[in-house]
PDB file of C-alpha atoms in Angstrom:
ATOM      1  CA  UNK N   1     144.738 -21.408 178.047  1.00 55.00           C
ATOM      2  CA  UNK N   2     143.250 -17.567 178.060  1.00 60.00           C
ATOM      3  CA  UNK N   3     139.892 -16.810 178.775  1.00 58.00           C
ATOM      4  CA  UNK N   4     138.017 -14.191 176.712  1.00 61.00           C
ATOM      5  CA  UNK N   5     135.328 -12.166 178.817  1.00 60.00           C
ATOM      6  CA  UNK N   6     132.484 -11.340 176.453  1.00 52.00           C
ATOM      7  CA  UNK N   7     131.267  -8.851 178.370  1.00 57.00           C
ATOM      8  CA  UNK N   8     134.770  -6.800 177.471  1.00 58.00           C
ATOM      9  CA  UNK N   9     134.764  -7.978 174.152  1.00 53.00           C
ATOM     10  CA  UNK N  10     131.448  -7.002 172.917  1.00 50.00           C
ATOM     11  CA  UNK N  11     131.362  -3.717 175.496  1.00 50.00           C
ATOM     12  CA  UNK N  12     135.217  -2.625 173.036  1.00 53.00           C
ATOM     13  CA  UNK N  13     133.081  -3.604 169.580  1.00 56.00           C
ATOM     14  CA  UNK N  14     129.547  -1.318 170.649  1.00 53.00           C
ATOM     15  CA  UNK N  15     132.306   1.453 172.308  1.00 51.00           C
ATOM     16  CA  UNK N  16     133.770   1.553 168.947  1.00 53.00           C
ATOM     17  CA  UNK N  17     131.080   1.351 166.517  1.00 52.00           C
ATOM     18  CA  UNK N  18     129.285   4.186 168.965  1.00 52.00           C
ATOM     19  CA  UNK N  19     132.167   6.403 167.795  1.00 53.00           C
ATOM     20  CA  UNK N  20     132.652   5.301 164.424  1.00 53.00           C
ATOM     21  CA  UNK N  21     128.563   6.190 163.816  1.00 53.00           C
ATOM     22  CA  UNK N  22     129.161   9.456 165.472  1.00 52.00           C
ATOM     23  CA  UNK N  23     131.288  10.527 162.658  1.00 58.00           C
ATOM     24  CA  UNK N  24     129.533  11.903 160.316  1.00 66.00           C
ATOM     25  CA  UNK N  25     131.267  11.686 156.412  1.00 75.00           C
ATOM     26  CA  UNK N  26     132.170  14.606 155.157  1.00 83.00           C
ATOM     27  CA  UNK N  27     130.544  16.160 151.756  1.00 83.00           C
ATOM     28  CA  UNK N  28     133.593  17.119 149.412  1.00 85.00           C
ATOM     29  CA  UNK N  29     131.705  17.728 145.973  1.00 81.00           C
ATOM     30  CA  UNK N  30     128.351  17.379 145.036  1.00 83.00           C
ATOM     31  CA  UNK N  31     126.669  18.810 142.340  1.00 81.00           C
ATOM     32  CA  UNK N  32     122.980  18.984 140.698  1.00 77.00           C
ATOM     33  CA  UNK N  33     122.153  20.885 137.640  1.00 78.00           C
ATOM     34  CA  UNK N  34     118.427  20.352 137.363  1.00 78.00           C
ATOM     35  CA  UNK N  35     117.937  23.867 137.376  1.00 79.00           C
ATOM     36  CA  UNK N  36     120.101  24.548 134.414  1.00 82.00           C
ATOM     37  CA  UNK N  37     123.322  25.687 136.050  1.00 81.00           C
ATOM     38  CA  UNK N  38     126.960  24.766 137.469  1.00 82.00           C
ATOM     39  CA  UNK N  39     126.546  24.967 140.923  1.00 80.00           C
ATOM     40  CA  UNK N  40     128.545  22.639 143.499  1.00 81.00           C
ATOM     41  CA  UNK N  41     128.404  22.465 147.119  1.00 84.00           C
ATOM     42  CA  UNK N  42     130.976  20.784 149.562  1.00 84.00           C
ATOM     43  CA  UNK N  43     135.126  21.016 150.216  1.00 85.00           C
ATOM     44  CA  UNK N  44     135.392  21.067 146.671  1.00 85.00           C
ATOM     45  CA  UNK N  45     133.428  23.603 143.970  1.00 83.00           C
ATOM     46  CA  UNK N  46     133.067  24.917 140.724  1.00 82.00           C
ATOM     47  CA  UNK N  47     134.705  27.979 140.110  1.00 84.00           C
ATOM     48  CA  UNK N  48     133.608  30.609 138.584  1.00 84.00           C
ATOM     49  CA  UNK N  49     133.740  30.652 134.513  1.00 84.00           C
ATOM     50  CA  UNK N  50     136.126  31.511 131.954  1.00 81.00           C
ATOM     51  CA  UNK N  51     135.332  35.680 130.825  1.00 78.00           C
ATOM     52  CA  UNK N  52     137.648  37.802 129.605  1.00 74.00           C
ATOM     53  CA  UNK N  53     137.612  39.312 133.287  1.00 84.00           C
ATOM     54  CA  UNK N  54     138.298  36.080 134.451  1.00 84.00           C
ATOM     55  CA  UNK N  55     140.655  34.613 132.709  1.00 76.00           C
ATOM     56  CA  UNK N  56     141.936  31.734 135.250  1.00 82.00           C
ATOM     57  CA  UNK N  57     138.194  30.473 135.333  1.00 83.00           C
ATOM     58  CA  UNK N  58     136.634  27.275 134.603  1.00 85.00           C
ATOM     59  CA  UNK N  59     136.459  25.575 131.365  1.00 86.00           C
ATOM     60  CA  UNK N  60     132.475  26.091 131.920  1.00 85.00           C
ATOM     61  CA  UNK N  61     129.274  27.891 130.251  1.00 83.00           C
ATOM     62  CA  UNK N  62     127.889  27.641 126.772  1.00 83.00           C
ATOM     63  CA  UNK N  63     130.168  26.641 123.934  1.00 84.00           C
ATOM     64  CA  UNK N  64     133.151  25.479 126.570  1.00 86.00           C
ATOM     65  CA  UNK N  65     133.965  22.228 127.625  1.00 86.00           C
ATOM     66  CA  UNK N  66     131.388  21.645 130.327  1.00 87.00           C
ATOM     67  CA  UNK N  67     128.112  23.032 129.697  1.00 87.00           C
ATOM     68  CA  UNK N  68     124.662  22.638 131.179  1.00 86.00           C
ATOM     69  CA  UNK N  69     122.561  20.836 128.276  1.00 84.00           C
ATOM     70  CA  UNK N  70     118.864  19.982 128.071  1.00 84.00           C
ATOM     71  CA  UNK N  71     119.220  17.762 125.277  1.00 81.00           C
ATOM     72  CA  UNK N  72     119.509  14.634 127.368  1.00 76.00           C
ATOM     73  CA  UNK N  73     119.091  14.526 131.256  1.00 75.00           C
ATOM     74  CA  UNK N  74     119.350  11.139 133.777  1.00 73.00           C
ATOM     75  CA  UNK N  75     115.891  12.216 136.187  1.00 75.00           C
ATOM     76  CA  UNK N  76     115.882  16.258 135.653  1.00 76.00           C
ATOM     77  CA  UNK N  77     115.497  18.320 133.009  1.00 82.00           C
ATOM     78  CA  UNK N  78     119.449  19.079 132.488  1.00 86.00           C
ATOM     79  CA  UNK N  79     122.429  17.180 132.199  1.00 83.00           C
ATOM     80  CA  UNK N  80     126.856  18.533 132.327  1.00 84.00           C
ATOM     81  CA  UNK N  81     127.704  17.660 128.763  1.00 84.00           C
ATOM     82  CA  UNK N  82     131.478  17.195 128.628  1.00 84.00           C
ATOM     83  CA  UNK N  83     132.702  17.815 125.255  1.00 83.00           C
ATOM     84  CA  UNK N  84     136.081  18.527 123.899  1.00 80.00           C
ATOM     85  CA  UNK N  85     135.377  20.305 121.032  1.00 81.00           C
ATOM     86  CA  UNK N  86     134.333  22.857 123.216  1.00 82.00           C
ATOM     87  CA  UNK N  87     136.160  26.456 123.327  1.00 86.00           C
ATOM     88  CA  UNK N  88     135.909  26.270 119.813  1.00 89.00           C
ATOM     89  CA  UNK N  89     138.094  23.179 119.501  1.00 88.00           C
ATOM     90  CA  UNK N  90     141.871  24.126 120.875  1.00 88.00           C
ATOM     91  CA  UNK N  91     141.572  20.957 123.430  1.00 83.00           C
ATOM     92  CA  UNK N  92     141.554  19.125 119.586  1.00 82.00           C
ATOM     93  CA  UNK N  93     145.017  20.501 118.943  1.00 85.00           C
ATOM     94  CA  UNK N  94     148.509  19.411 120.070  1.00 86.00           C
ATOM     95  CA  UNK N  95     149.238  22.360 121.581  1.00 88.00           C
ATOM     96  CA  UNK N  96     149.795  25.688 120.551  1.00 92.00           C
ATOM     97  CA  UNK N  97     152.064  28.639 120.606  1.00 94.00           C
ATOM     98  CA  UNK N  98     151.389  32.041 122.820  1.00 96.00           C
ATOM     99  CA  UNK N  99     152.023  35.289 120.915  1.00 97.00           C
ATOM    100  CA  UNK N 100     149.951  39.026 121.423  1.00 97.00           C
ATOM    101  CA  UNK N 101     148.830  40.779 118.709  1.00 96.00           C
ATOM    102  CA  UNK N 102     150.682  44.023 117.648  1.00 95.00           C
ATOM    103  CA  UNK N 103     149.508  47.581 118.728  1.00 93.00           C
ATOM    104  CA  UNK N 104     149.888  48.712 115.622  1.00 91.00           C
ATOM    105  CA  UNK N 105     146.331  46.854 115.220  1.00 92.00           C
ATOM    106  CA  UNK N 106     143.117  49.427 115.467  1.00 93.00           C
ATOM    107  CA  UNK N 107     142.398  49.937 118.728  1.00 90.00           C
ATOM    108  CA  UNK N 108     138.953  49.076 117.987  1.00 91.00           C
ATOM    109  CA  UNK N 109     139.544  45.969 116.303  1.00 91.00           C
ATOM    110  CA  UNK N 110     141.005  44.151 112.825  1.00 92.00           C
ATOM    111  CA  UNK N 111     140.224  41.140 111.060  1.00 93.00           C
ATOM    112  CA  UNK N 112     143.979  40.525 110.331  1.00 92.00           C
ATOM    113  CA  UNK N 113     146.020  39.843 112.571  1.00 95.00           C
ATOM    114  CA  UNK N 114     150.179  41.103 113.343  1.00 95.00           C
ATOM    115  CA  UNK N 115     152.456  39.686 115.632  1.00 95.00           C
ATOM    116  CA  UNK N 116     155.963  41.778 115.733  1.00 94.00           C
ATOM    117  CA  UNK N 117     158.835  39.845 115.191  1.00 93.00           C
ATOM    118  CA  UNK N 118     157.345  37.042 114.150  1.00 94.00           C
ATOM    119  CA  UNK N 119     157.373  35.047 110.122  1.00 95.00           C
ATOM    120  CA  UNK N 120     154.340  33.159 109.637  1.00 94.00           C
ATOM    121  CA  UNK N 121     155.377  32.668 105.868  1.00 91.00           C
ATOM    122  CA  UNK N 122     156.719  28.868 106.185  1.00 90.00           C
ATOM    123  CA  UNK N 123     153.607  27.864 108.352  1.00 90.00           C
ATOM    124  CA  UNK N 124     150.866  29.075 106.953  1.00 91.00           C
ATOM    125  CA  UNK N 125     148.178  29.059 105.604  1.00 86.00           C
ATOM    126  CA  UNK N 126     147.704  25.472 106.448  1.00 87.00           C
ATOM    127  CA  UNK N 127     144.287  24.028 107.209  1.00 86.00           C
ATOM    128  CA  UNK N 128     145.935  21.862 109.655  1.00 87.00           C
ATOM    129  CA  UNK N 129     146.971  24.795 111.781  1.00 92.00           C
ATOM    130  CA  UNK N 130     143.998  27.223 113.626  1.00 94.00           C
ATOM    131  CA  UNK N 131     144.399  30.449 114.754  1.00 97.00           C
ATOM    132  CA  UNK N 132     142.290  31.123 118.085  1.00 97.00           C
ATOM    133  CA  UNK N 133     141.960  34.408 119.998  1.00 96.00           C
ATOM    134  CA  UNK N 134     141.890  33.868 123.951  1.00 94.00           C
ATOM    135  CA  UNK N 135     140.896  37.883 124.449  1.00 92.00           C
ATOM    136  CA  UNK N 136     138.084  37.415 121.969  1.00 93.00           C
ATOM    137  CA  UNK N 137     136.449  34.263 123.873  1.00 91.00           C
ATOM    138  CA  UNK N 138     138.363  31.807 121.975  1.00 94.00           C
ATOM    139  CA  UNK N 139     137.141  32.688 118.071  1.00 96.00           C
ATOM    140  CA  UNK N 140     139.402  30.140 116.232  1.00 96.00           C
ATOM    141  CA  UNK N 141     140.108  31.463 112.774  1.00 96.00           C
ATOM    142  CA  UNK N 142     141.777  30.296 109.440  1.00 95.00           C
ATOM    143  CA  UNK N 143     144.360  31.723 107.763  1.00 95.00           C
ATOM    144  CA  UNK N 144     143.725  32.466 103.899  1.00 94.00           C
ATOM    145  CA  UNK N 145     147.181  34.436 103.273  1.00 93.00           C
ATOM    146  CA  UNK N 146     150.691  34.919 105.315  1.00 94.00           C
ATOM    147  CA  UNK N 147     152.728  37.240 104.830  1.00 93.00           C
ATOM    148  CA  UNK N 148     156.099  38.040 107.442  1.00 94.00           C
ATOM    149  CA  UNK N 149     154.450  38.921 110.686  1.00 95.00           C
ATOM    150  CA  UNK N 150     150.741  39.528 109.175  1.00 95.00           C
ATOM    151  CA  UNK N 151     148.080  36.854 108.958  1.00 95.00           C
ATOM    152  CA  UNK N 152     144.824  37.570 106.737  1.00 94.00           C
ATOM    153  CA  UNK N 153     141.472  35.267 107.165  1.00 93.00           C
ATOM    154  CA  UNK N 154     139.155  34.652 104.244  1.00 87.00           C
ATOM    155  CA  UNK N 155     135.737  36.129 104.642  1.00 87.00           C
ATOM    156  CA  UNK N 156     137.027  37.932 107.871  1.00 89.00           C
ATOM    157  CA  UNK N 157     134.967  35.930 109.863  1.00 94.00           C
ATOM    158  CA  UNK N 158     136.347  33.504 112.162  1.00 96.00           C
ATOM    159  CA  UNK N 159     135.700  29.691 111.377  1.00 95.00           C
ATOM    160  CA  UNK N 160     133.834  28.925 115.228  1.00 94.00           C
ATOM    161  CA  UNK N 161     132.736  31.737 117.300  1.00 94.00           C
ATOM    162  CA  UNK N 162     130.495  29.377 119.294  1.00 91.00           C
ATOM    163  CA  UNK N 163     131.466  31.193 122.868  1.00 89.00           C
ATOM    164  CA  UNK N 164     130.029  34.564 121.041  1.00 91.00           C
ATOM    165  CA  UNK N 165     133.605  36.763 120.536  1.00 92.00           C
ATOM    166  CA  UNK N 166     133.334  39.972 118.584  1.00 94.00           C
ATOM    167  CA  UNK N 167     135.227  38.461 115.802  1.00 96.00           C
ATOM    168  CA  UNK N 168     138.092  40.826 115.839  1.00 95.00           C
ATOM    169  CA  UNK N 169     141.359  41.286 116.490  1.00 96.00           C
ATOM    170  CA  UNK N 170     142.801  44.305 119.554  1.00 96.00           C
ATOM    171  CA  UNK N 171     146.422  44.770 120.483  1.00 96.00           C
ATOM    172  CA  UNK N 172     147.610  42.985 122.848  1.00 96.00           C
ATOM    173  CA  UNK N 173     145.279  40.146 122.540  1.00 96.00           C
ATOM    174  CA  UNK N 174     146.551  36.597 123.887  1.00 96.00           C
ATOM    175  CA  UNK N 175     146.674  34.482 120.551  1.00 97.00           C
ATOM    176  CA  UNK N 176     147.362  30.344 119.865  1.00 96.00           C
ATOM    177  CA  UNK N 177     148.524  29.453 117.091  1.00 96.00           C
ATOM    178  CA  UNK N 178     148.024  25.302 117.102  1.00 93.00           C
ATOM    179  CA  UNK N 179     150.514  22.816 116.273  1.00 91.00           C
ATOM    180  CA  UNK N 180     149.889  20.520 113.133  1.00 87.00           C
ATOM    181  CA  UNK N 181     149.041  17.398 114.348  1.00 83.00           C
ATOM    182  CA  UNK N 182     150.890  14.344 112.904  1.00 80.00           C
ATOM    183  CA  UNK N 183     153.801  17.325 111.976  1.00 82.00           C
ATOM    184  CA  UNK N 184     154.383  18.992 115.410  1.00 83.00           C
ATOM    185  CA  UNK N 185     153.074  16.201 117.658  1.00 73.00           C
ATOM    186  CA  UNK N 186     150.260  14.000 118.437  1.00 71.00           C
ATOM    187  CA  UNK N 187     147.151  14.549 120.701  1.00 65.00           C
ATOM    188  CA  UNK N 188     147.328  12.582 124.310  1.00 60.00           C
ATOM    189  CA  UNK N 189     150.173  10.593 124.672  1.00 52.00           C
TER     190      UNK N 189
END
């Protein structure tokens, strides 16, 4: 029959709870927006928000996806609102496709829209299909008229602006054209 000695048994369980209380955890996100702002601290962070000089940035700020609200807060005066209709709505679609918009546009601006090479005629208009303009903080618009390669909008206004684009139209600008749901996919999945 073995013999335990307490005195090495309980002197191996305080040596290792000694060194497990010496680690100290490690912070990887935390985040408070009590003072109206994204703001993060730890391994992992916020980056910085979407602008058209920053074009790889978070899905953050007023009108995106997460944005700092004071409509309804847990202890402080603000609350991240996560809401999907953000950016004017494209995470609603099924996907879109990526085209630029002519150079033959104004330099200062249109409210139609080209795309060389492309025929718009057996898509549009459709109100199941939005127009939105990446360059132009994500204006979605609504076609009224196609025509080949050229797109017209009623009213020339776009149909959500909430991210505060200049509601027009520059060459070269990054443009999505959405996918019909329930005719070129399905959202999720």
């Amino acid at each position: 029959m073995r013999h335990i000695n307490l005195k090495q048994y309980f002197g191996c369980i305080f040596v290792s709870l000694a060194v497990v209380s010496s680690l100290s955890a490690e912070t990887f996100f935390k985040s408070n927006f009590d003072d109206g702002v994204i703001n993060s601290e730890g391994k992992w962070t916020w980056e910085a928000a979407y602008s058209p000089s920053n074009v790889f940035g978070m899905m953050a700020g007023k009108g995106d996806v997460y944005e700092v609200s004071s409509s309804i807060s847990l202890n402080g005066g603000y609350s991240l609102r996560l809401d999907f209709s953000g950016r004017n709505g494209l995470c609603n679609s099924c996907g879109f496709d990526t085209y630029n918009a002519s150079s033959s546009l104004p330099g200062t601006g249109s409210t139609s829209l080209i795309i060389d090479g492309a025929n718009f005629s057996s898509i549009f208009p459709s109100s199941l299909r939005k127009v939105f303009n990446k360059d132009d903080r994500w204006a979605a618009w609504s076609v009224s008229e196609a025509s080949g390669s050229q797109l017209s909008f009623g009213g020339g206004e776009p149909v959500s602006n909430a991210m505060g684009g200049s509601k027009l139209f520059k060459p070269g600008d990054e443009i999505k054209i959405t996918k019909a749901c329930g005719l070129d996919g399905v959202v999720g999945g």
